Structure formats: C-alpha cells, structure tokens
Tab-separated table of C-alpha atoms in Angstrom:
chain	number	residue	atom	x	y	z
U	1	UNK	CA	40.991	53.428	-35.131
U	2	UNK	CA	39.820	56.548	-36.906
U	3	UNK	CA	40.972	59.959	-35.709
U	4	UNK	CA	38.832	61.858	-33.176
U	5	UNK	CA	35.925	63.861	-34.540
U	6	UNK	CA	35.136	67.497	-33.871
U	7	UNK	CA	32.835	66.551	-31.012
U	8	UNK	CA	35.946	65.606	-29.030
U	9	UNK	CA	37.219	69.204	-28.903
U	10	UNK	CA	34.840	70.442	-26.180
U	11	UNK	CA	35.633	67.274	-24.223
U	12	UNK	CA	39.348	68.092	-24.298
U	13	UNK	CA	38.568	71.635	-23.150
U	14	UNK	CA	36.508	70.184	-20.316
U	15	UNK	CA	39.358	67.839	-19.346
U	16	UNK	CA	41.915	70.661	-19.326
U	17	UNK	CA	39.750	73.042	-17.288
U	18	UNK	CA	38.903	70.314	-14.770
U	19	UNK	CA	42.448	69.152	-14.063
U	20	UNK	CA	42.958	71.566	-11.160
U	21	UNK	CA	39.824	70.290	-9.392
U	22	UNK	CA	40.780	66.604	-9.105
U	23	UNK	CA	39.617	64.875	-5.928
U	24	UNK	CA	40.469	61.269	-6.854
U	25	UNK	CA	42.534	59.621	-9.577
U	26	UNK	CA	43.290	56.074	-10.702
U	27	UNK	CA	45.696	54.668	-13.297
U	28	UNK	CA	45.786	51.179	-14.808
U	29	UNK	CA	48.708	50.065	-16.991
U	30	UNK	CA	49.085	46.623	-18.541
U	31	UNK	CA	51.289	44.528	-20.796
U	32	UNK	CA	49.287	42.237	-23.102
U	33	UNK	CA	49.907	39.117	-25.110
U	34	UNK	CA	47.537	37.901	-27.859
U	35	UNK	CA	47.730	34.414	-29.333
U	36	UNK	CA	45.698	33.358	-32.384
U	37	UNK	CA	45.262	29.962	-34.014
U	38	UNK	CA	43.840	29.808	-37.548
U	39	UNK	CA	42.913	26.748	-39.616
U	40	UNK	CA	44.139	27.123	-43.213
U	41	UNK	CA	44.075	24.901	-46.304
U	42	UNK	CA	47.572	24.897	-47.827
U	43	UNK	CA	49.153	23.327	-50.888
U	44	UNK	CA	50.091	24.228	-54.488
U	45	UNK	CA	47.479	21.995	-56.139
U	46	UNK	CA	44.206	20.405	-54.998
U	47	UNK	CA	45.808	16.963	-54.781
U	48	UNK	CA	48.479	18.255	-52.392
U	49	UNK	CA	46.322	20.519	-50.274
U	50	UNK	CA	45.979	19.866	-46.581
U	51	UNK	CA	44.708	21.582	-43.467
U	52	UNK	CA	47.308	23.127	-41.196
U	53	UNK	CA	47.059	25.053	-37.954
U	54	UNK	CA	48.770	28.450	-38.159
U	55	UNK	CA	49.709	30.440	-35.079
U	56	UNK	CA	50.322	34.126	-34.529
U	57	UNK	CA	51.448	35.969	-31.415
U	58	UNK	CA	51.208	39.691	-30.804
U	59	UNK	CA	52.249	41.891	-27.897
U	60	UNK	CA	51.106	45.296	-26.775
U	61	UNK	CA	50.605	47.767	-23.966
U	62	UNK	CA	47.547	49.658	-22.797
U	63	UNK	CA	46.538	52.056	-20.098
U	64	UNK	CA	43.555	53.826	-18.621
U	65	UNK	CA	43.581	56.993	-16.541
U	66	UNK	CA	40.578	58.062	-14.476
U	67	UNK	CA	39.959	61.326	-12.638
U	68	UNK	CA	36.977	62.714	-10.797
U	69	UNK	CA	36.289	65.858	-8.846
U	70	UNK	CA	34.109	68.944	-8.669
U	71	UNK	CA	34.292	72.238	-10.541
U	72	UNK	CA	31.931	75.137	-9.674
U	73	UNK	CA	29.751	72.670	-7.728
U	74	UNK	CA	29.533	70.378	-10.770
U	75	UNK	CA	30.706	66.790	-10.115
U	76	UNK	CA	32.735	65.524	-13.080
U	77	UNK	CA	34.456	62.339	-14.192
U	78	UNK	CA	37.010	61.592	-16.935
U	79	UNK	CA	38.356	58.218	-18.129
U	80	UNK	CA	40.783	57.970	-21.072
U	81	UNK	CA	41.878	54.638	-22.571
U	82	UNK	CA	44.776	53.933	-24.924
U	83	UNK	CA	46.120	50.782	-26.584
U	84	UNK	CA	49.149	49.918	-28.732
U	85	UNK	CA	49.727	46.607	-30.532
U	86	UNK	CA	52.887	45.578	-32.364
U	87	UNK	CA	51.135	43.962	-35.354
U	88	UNK	CA	47.572	45.245	-35.661
U	89	UNK	CA	47.251	48.966	-36.556
U	90	UNK	CA	43.539	48.805	-35.723
U	91	UNK	CA	44.545	48.127	-32.100
U	92	UNK	CA	46.650	51.298	-31.930
U	93	UNK	CA	44.108	53.811	-30.742
U	94	UNK	CA	42.803	55.868	-27.863
U	95	UNK	CA	39.272	56.524	-26.689
U	96	UNK	CA	37.590	58.859	-24.233
U	97	UNK	CA	35.532	56.367	-22.256
U	98	UNK	CA	34.032	59.069	-20.042
U	99	UNK	CA	34.214	62.872	-19.832
U	100	UNK	CA	31.087	64.341	-18.315
U	101	UNK	CA	29.827	66.815	-15.734
U	102	UNK	CA	26.594	66.689	-13.727
U	103	UNK	CA	24.275	69.384	-12.438
U	104	UNK	CA	22.119	68.271	-9.488
U	105	UNK	CA	18.777	69.816	-8.493
U	106	UNK	CA	17.228	67.911	-5.573
U	107	UNK	CA	16.088	64.603	-7.175
U	108	UNK	CA	17.155	65.547	-10.729
U	109	UNK	CA	20.576	65.097	-12.369
U	110	UNK	CA	21.504	66.577	-15.750
U	111	UNK	CA	24.679	65.046	-17.216
U	112	UNK	CA	26.419	66.174	-20.410
U	113	UNK	CA	29.512	64.773	-22.113
U	114	UNK	CA	30.748	61.272	-22.906
U	115	UNK	CA	29.479	58.330	-20.862
U	116	UNK	CA	29.151	54.566	-20.805
U	117	UNK	CA	25.731	53.204	-19.844
U	118	UNK	CA	24.955	49.571	-19.052
U	119	UNK	CA	21.441	48.102	-19.191
U	120	UNK	CA	20.629	44.452	-18.591
U	121	UNK	CA	20.815	41.553	-16.153
U	122	UNK	CA	21.951	38.553	-18.247
U	123	UNK	CA	25.380	36.925	-18.126
U	124	UNK	CA	25.803	35.869	-21.764
U	125	UNK	CA	24.322	38.502	-24.095
U	126	UNK	CA	22.511	41.653	-23.000
U	127	UNK	CA	19.845	42.269	-25.643
U	128	UNK	CA	18.672	45.498	-23.943
U	129	UNK	CA	22.148	47.069	-23.687
U	130	UNK	CA	21.655	49.359	-26.690
U	131	UNK	CA	23.344	52.671	-25.839
U	132	UNK	CA	27.113	52.336	-26.413
U	133	UNK	CA	29.055	50.972	-29.355
U	134	UNK	CA	31.084	47.811	-28.707
U	135	UNK	CA	34.894	47.949	-28.624
U	136	UNK	CA	35.760	44.739	-30.483
U	137	UNK	CA	39.483	45.399	-30.175
U	138	UNK	CA	39.126	44.751	-26.448
U	139	UNK	CA	36.398	42.126	-26.357
U	140	UNK	CA	35.148	39.767	-29.081
U	141	UNK	CA	31.843	39.326	-27.214
U	142	UNK	CA	31.137	43.067	-27.281
U	143	UNK	CA	31.053	43.465	-23.498
U	144	UNK	CA	33.588	46.327	-23.510
U	145	UNK	CA	32.097	49.582	-24.813
U	146	UNK	CA	33.325	52.819	-26.362
U	147	UNK	CA	32.383	56.161	-24.868
U	148	UNK	CA	29.200	57.729	-26.281
U	149	UNK	CA	28.496	61.483	-26.426
U	150	UNK	CA	25.149	62.140	-24.763
U	151	UNK	CA	22.977	64.393	-22.665
U	152	UNK	CA	20.992	62.582	-19.981
U	153	UNK	CA	18.361	63.617	-17.460
U	154	UNK	CA	17.988	61.370	-14.398
U	155	UNK	CA	15.200	61.484	-11.807
U	156	UNK	CA	15.360	59.470	-8.575
U	157	UNK	CA	11.974	58.671	-7.028
U	158	UNK	CA	11.365	56.680	-3.856
U	159	UNK	CA	11.064	53.290	-5.591
U	160	UNK	CA	12.123	54.043	-9.166
U	161	UNK	CA	14.738	55.758	-11.328
U	162	UNK	CA	13.807	57.436	-14.619
U	163	UNK	CA	16.386	58.292	-17.301
U	164	UNK	CA	16.062	60.187	-20.591
U	165	UNK	CA	19.043	60.160	-22.985
U	166	UNK	CA	19.758	62.091	-26.189
U	167	UNK	CA	22.773	61.052	-28.297
U	168	UNK	CA	23.679	63.683	-30.922
U	169	UNK	CA	26.247	61.614	-32.847
U	170	UNK	CA	26.750	57.982	-33.840
U	171	UNK	CA	29.956	55.969	-33.439
U	172	UNK	CA	30.716	53.280	-36.006
U	173	UNK	CA	31.909	49.829	-35.022
U	174	UNK	CA	35.566	49.284	-35.876
U	175	UNK	CA	37.013	45.838	-36.491
U	176	UNK	CA	40.544	44.660	-35.614
U	177	UNK	CA	42.539	42.551	-38.065
U	178	UNK	CA	42.191	39.555	-35.737
U	179	UNK	CA	39.979	37.674	-35.197
U	180	UNK	CA	39.665	37.464	-38.961
U	181	UNK	CA	36.282	37.401	-40.724
U	182	UNK	CA	37.863	35.948	-43.884
U	183	UNK	CA	37.200	39.116	-45.928
U	184	UNK	CA	38.487	42.659	-45.600
U	185	UNK	CA	36.051	45.352	-44.558
U	186	UNK	CA	35.309	48.395	-46.670
U	187	UNK	CA	36.611	51.716	-45.395
U	188	UNK	CA	33.257	53.475	-45.688
U	189	UNK	CA	29.960	52.345	-44.170
U	190	UNK	CA	26.461	52.773	-45.618
U	191	UNK	CA	23.501	54.017	-43.568
U	192	UNK	CA	19.831	53.274	-44.131
U	193	UNK	CA	18.174	56.376	-45.641
U	194	UNK	CA	21.455	58.211	-45.000
U	195	UNK	CA	20.632	58.510	-41.294
U	196	UNK	CA	23.651	58.521	-38.958
U	197	UNK	CA	22.127	59.595	-35.655
U	198	UNK	CA	22.930	58.454	-32.153
U	199	UNK	CA	19.281	58.319	-31.176
U	200	UNK	CA	16.995	58.764	-28.181
U	201	UNK	CA	16.439	56.431	-25.255
U	202	UNK	CA	14.432	56.345	-22.057
U	203	UNK	CA	14.280	53.915	-19.159
U	204	UNK	CA	12.364	53.549	-15.908
U	205	UNK	CA	13.826	51.179	-13.311
U	206	UNK	CA	11.779	49.950	-10.348
U	207	UNK	CA	12.968	48.308	-7.135
U	208	UNK	CA	11.297	45.739	-4.881
U	209	UNK	CA	12.437	43.981	-1.717
U	210	UNK	CA	13.969	41.054	-3.613
U	211	UNK	CA	14.398	42.277	-7.134
U	212	UNK	CA	14.334	44.961	-9.766
U	213	UNK	CA	12.790	45.445	-13.185
U	214	UNK	CA	12.902	48.091	-15.898
U	215	UNK	CA	11.062	49.204	-19.011
U	216	UNK	CA	12.583	51.352	-21.717
U	217	UNK	CA	12.653	52.431	-25.341
U	218	UNK	CA	15.279	53.301	-27.938
U	219	UNK	CA	15.127	54.721	-31.455
U	220	UNK	CA	18.093	55.520	-33.677
U	221	UNK	CA	20.890	53.867	-35.645
U	222	UNK	CA	21.522	50.268	-34.611
U	223	UNK	CA	24.983	49.790	-33.120
U	224	UNK	CA	25.606	46.457	-34.854
U	225	UNK	CA	25.901	46.718	-38.666
U	226	UNK	CA	24.879	44.137	-41.221
U	227	UNK	CA	28.025	43.026	-43.090
U	228	UNK	CA	27.177	42.693	-46.777
U	229	UNK	CA	29.655	41.468	-49.424
U	230	UNK	CA	30.350	44.114	-52.068
U	231	UNK	CA	30.797	42.487	-55.522
U	232	UNK	CA	32.652	45.531	-56.875
U	233	UNK	CA	35.284	45.746	-54.136
U	234	UNK	CA	35.327	42.173	-52.853
U	235	UNK	CA	35.013	43.519	-49.315
U	236	UNK	CA	32.405	43.411	-46.591
U	237	UNK	CA	30.337	46.590	-46.483
U	238	UNK	CA	29.002	47.639	-43.025
U	239	UNK	CA	25.337	48.618	-43.429
U	240	UNK	CA	23.778	50.438	-40.472
U	241	UNK	CA	20.002	50.312	-40.206
U	242	UNK	CA	17.451	52.240	-38.180
U	243	UNK	CA	15.900	50.435	-35.227
U	244	UNK	CA	12.967	51.147	-32.920
U	245	UNK	CA	12.915	49.161	-29.671
U	246	UNK	CA	10.781	48.538	-26.619
U	247	UNK	CA	12.855	47.079	-23.771
U	248	UNK	CA	12.196	45.106	-20.603
U	249	UNK	CA	14.526	43.441	-18.112
U	250	UNK	CA	14.226	42.179	-14.571
U	251	UNK	CA	15.458	39.754	-11.950
U	252	UNK	CA	14.327	38.235	-8.673
U	253	UNK	CA	17.050	37.694	-6.076
U	254	UNK	CA	16.225	34.500	-4.181
U	255	UNK	CA	18.287	32.819	-1.501
U	256	UNK	CA	19.933	30.453	-3.983
U	257	UNK	CA	18.028	30.969	-7.264
U	258	UNK	CA	17.995	34.175	-9.306
U	259	UNK	CA	15.719	34.110	-12.371
U	260	UNK	CA	16.475	36.775	-14.987
U	261	UNK	CA	14.957	37.984	-18.231
U	262	UNK	CA	15.664	40.534	-20.952
U	263	UNK	CA	13.250	41.302	-23.806
U	264	UNK	CA	13.663	43.577	-26.806
U	265	UNK	CA	10.791	43.987	-29.270
U	266	UNK	CA	10.816	46.375	-32.173
U	267	UNK	CA	10.919	47.086	-35.867
U	268	UNK	CA	13.774	47.066	-38.395
U	269	UNK	CA	13.742	47.114	-42.206
U	270	UNK	CA	9.914	47.221	-42.172
U	271	UNK	CA	9.723	43.980	-40.168
U	272	UNK	CA	8.778	43.348	-36.552
U	273	UNK	CA	11.125	41.324	-34.363
U	274	UNK	CA	11.613	40.088	-30.822
U	275	UNK	CA	14.772	39.069	-28.935
U	276	UNK	CA	14.603	37.318	-25.556
U	277	UNK	CA	17.244	36.153	-23.088
U	278	UNK	CA	15.768	34.211	-20.171
U	279	UNK	CA	17.765	32.319	-17.579
U	280	UNK	CA	18.530	31.467	-14.004
U	281	UNK	CA	21.536	31.506	-11.683
U	282	UNK	CA	22.044	29.010	-8.866
U	283	UNK	CA	24.466	29.891	-6.072
U	284	UNK	CA	26.168	27.186	-4.074
U	285	UNK	CA	28.893	27.151	-1.438
U	286	UNK	CA	30.837	23.890	-1.866
U	287	UNK	CA	32.715	22.432	1.048
U	288	UNK	CA	36.000	22.575	-0.848
U	289	UNK	CA	39.135	24.327	0.318
U	290	UNK	CA	39.659	27.778	-1.284
U	291	UNK	CA	36.440	27.490	-3.320
U	292	UNK	CA	34.225	30.077	-1.657
U	293	UNK	CA	31.234	30.393	-3.978
U	294	UNK	CA	30.146	28.811	-7.254
U	295	UNK	CA	27.319	30.242	-9.346
U	296	UNK	CA	25.856	27.979	-12.035
U	297	UNK	CA	24.391	29.777	-15.041
U	298	UNK	CA	21.761	28.668	-17.535
U	299	UNK	CA	20.272	30.968	-20.196
U	300	UNK	CA	18.301	30.652	-23.425
U	301	UNK	CA	18.437	33.344	-26.103
U	302	UNK	CA	16.024	33.649	-29.026
U	303	UNK	CA	16.113	36.264	-31.789
U	304	UNK	CA	13.605	36.273	-34.650
U	305	UNK	CA	15.694	38.424	-37.030
U	306	UNK	CA	17.483	35.527	-38.797
U	307	UNK	CA	19.987	37.046	-41.292
U	308	UNK	CA	19.995	40.477	-39.614
U	309	UNK	CA	20.575	39.161	-36.083
U	310	UNK	CA	22.873	41.310	-33.909
U	311	UNK	CA	24.945	38.544	-32.269
U	312	UNK	CA	25.573	34.816	-32.246
U	313	UNK	CA	22.630	34.083	-29.951
U	314	UNK	CA	19.565	33.522	-32.152
U	315	UNK	CA	18.351	30.140	-30.834
U	316	UNK	CA	21.070	29.310	-28.336
U	317	UNK	CA	21.456	27.661	-24.964
U	318	UNK	CA	24.165	29.116	-22.715
U	319	UNK	CA	25.526	27.215	-19.734
U	320	UNK	CA	28.390	28.210	-17.506
U	321	UNK	CA	29.663	29.095	-14.076
U	322	UNK	CA	31.327	31.804	-12.011
U	323	UNK	CA	33.635	30.852	-9.165
U	324	UNK	CA	35.400	32.719	-6.385
U	325	UNK	CA	38.661	30.941	-5.571
U	326	UNK	CA	40.155	32.013	-2.269
U	327	UNK	CA	40.285	35.755	-1.722
U	328	UNK	CA	42.357	36.573	-4.797
U	329	UNK	CA	40.986	34.689	-7.816
U	330	UNK	CA	37.871	34.645	-9.986
U	331	UNK	CA	36.927	32.400	-12.889
U	332	UNK	CA	34.105	32.420	-15.429
U	333	UNK	CA	33.270	29.703	-17.962
U	334	UNK	CA	30.573	30.092	-20.621
U	335	UNK	CA	29.547	27.625	-23.348
U	336	UNK	CA	26.874	28.150	-25.997
U	337	UNK	CA	25.171	25.687	-28.324
U	338	UNK	CA	22.991	26.822	-31.225
U	339	UNK	CA	19.869	24.658	-31.436
U	340	UNK	CA	19.303	25.603	-35.090
U	341	UNK	CA	22.805	25.351	-36.581
U	342	UNK	CA	24.701	23.299	-33.953
U	343	UNK	CA	27.329	26.059	-33.694
U	344	UNK	CA	29.342	26.029	-30.463
U	345	UNK	CA	31.241	28.775	-28.663
U	346	UNK	CA	33.441	28.483	-25.560
U	347	UNK	CA	34.815	31.281	-23.387
U	348	UNK	CA	37.017	31.083	-20.284
U	349	UNK	CA	38.048	34.105	-18.177
U	350	UNK	CA	40.469	34.151	-15.231
U	351	UNK	CA	41.689	36.859	-12.858
U	352	UNK	CA	44.278	36.587	-10.093
U	353	UNK	CA	45.110	39.471	-7.737
U	354	UNK	CA	48.766	39.341	-6.703
U	355	UNK	CA	48.344	42.283	-4.322
U	356	UNK	CA	46.359	45.508	-4.065
U	357	UNK	CA	48.137	46.940	-7.103
U	358	UNK	CA	49.007	44.034	-9.418
U	359	UNK	CA	46.735	41.464	-11.045
U	360	UNK	CA	46.918	38.863	-13.817
U	361	UNK	CA	44.051	38.460	-16.272
U	362	UNK	CA	43.425	35.944	-19.034
U	363	UNK	CA	40.676	35.150	-21.521
U	364	UNK	CA	40.409	32.312	-24.044
U	365	UNK	CA	37.785	32.045	-26.788
U	366	UNK	CA	37.177	29.127	-29.118
U	367	UNK	CA	34.713	28.740	-32.002
U	368	UNK	CA	34.324	24.996	-31.623
U	369	UNK	CA	31.856	24.527	-34.472
U	370	UNK	CA	30.048	26.843	-36.890
U	371	UNK	CA	27.546	26.068	-39.633
U	372	UNK	CA	27.681	28.002	-42.943
U	373	UNK	CA	24.109	29.111	-42.165
U	374	UNK	CA	25.244	30.781	-38.935
U	375	UNK	CA	26.304	34.196	-40.231
U	376	UNK	CA	27.375	35.416	-36.779
U	377	UNK	CA	29.985	32.742	-36.010
U	378	UNK	CA	30.809	31.163	-39.380
U	379	UNK	CA	33.156	33.997	-40.502
U	380	UNK	CA	35.283	33.216	-37.412
U	381	UNK	CA	34.989	29.430	-37.658
U	382	UNK	CA	38.733	28.794	-38.092
U	383	UNK	CA	39.958	31.043	-35.294
U	384	UNK	CA	40.713	30.548	-31.622
U	385	UNK	CA	42.418	33.195	-29.555
U	386	UNK	CA	43.866	33.763	-26.095
U	387	UNK	CA	44.597	37.046	-24.344
U	388	UNK	CA	46.797	37.410	-21.254
U	389	UNK	CA	47.671	40.637	-19.462
U	390	UNK	CA	49.567	41.872	-16.418
U	391	UNK	CA	47.913	44.940	-14.855
U	392	UNK	CA	49.393	47.476	-12.462
U	393	UNK	CA	46.905	49.890	-10.885
U	394	UNK	CA	47.697	52.828	-8.646
C-alpha cells in the first residue's frame, strides 16, 4: 500500500497528545492463512494444452489497536490497523481506521479527523454506503473500509438524526496481487476532469416504532474506479469519475419478516442512473439442538449503469442465510445469480468463539460462473479463495 500522505501528520500528533488520556483500550492480533485456486491453461503447443488447477498458499499476521478517552473535554477515538503477508507486498501495509475528536454542544456534535461511516440496511451489497473507500486486501466484497479524513456535523432531534460531512481528500482503491484480475494495474490513476476530491455528503435518518428510514445525498469522486485497458502499457488503468447521488434506505422490523430497501439515483458521465437493492429477511427459530436462530435472506439488486457498474450486482438475485449456532458460533451463506449473464458467486463465512479472548474465523469465496459480458466478475472467473484466521483480543 502506498506510503501515508501529509494529511496523516496531524493525525499522528493527535494520537501522541491523546495517549495520556486513555480511558479504554482494545487490541486484536491474528495469524492468517490464505489459500487460492486458479484455473490455468498449460502446455507448450495448442495440441498439448490442457486446463490445470493451480494452488497457492500464503501466511501472514495482522493486528488492530483501539483506544478511546477524553482530552480537554473532547471525546476521542483512535483505531490503527496493520497487516503483513509473506508473498503479497500489497498486503504489507498499515492504515489509520479512526483518529478523531468530538466537540459536543447540547444536541450538536462536531467531529474532525479520520472516521469510518456505514450507511445502508442490505445484507449483500450496500448501494448507499458511499463514504469510505473499500479495503480489498481484507475483503473481496468491499465490506471492510479504509479510514476517511472528514469533518462531520451531527444533530440529534427527537425522532431524527441529521449529518453533514465534508471530505477534503480522496483515497484511491488499492488492489492486492490476489485475487488476480488477469492483467496488472497501472501505478497511476486518471481522474475525470482532473478532480480528486473526497466530496460532500448529507443524511437525515428518521425513526419509527418498528423501523427506520433515511434520505441523503453525495457529490464527489466515486470510490469505485472504472478499470480500462491501456494499449500502450498493457495494464488496467483505474479511471475515477465524478458522481452525484440521491440516496434512500429503510427497513420495517416485523415479528418475523423484515423488508429492506436501498436506492441510489444520480448522474455520472453525463448519464442518469439508478441502483436498487430490495429484499426481505425471515427469522425462524428451528427446534434443533444448538441452532438458536436462522435468518433467511432474499434480495434483488438492479443497476442501470451497465459497463460502468460499481459491483457485481447489476441484475442479480441474492439468497442466503445467517445462523446462530449455540452460544459461540455464527455462520453466513450468500449466493448470487445474475439474471442477465448467468454469473454465479458463492460466499461462506464462519466464526467460532473459543473463549472471551480467542476466536476462529473463516471465509470462502468462489466465482462459480462468469460470462465474458460480466465485467465485474469475469476478470476473477478462474479464482477461488479461502481465508482462515486465529484472533486473540485483549
């Protein structure tokens, strides 16, 4: 990962000056194993070529340290993440996930520094989660995010929360060597009209007895680049475009059914677009030993942007489940099928808590099928990968 920019210097000063005012701290260390399977065509001549499954294993360590406290009546929080991998230099990096302080005036909160903000209600892909850049070295699905420098103003009303965010800088998406897109990426990205700004965002969230809903807006550099082949270099060139979004998300919490929806409408490259993720969750409590709760998930995602789509959900059905097994284990299974290209994606996550300090985690991802027309999944069509980790927290 690239070296820290100048905007990190005041964050380090803030971390150093805050160390003496720590109220709580938490540390998470883990040993990781990554396993990749890649389909290759081998052979010296066309008549002798054949498909063969190639395997690669990599090991690494990572850690995250979190502190929070108060300095001069300003609540603050810091979270620093670091990762080292034996084979992939792109996985040897550190990131300030959070480093911010908050000034509170009655119902107003002004926060400055580095933060991670989550917006959305869906299980598969959150189309309204537009603030932070994805950390693909930690999560192929983009669920894990990098820290984003920002200044935010928060107002808490009786039945609503209102947030205004300004992001002075933009963080590029960085790609690990595996999973492999099939082509190397260029070192330098290109920005539409030369604009490399973090952007502005606002959101108002409302609460009801059995649900919540929110409206918002975002304008700035889109976090997901368009990867364009460069004929001169033979590499993929990340091209970041400007985007202007109106956002809506909401859910209704029923006794067993929870309908959800996320909508993003906007304009990119002089074209209007809309992205929708609508679904439902059904909770059940099976009469099976050690199986406490099972939540069935069904979602449909549509995105009108075609070649410039942000993720692999452009006309996809997602089905899956979450399960609580005993008091120590959780499992999540998610399968997607593209109704346009017949591409298929499978993801399985497991977590087992050995005790209050030690837990095992695993995640397996498989691109089961990918059409050449599906530009989101086709570059990864030959790759499956598994990640296992042993975490110690204290």
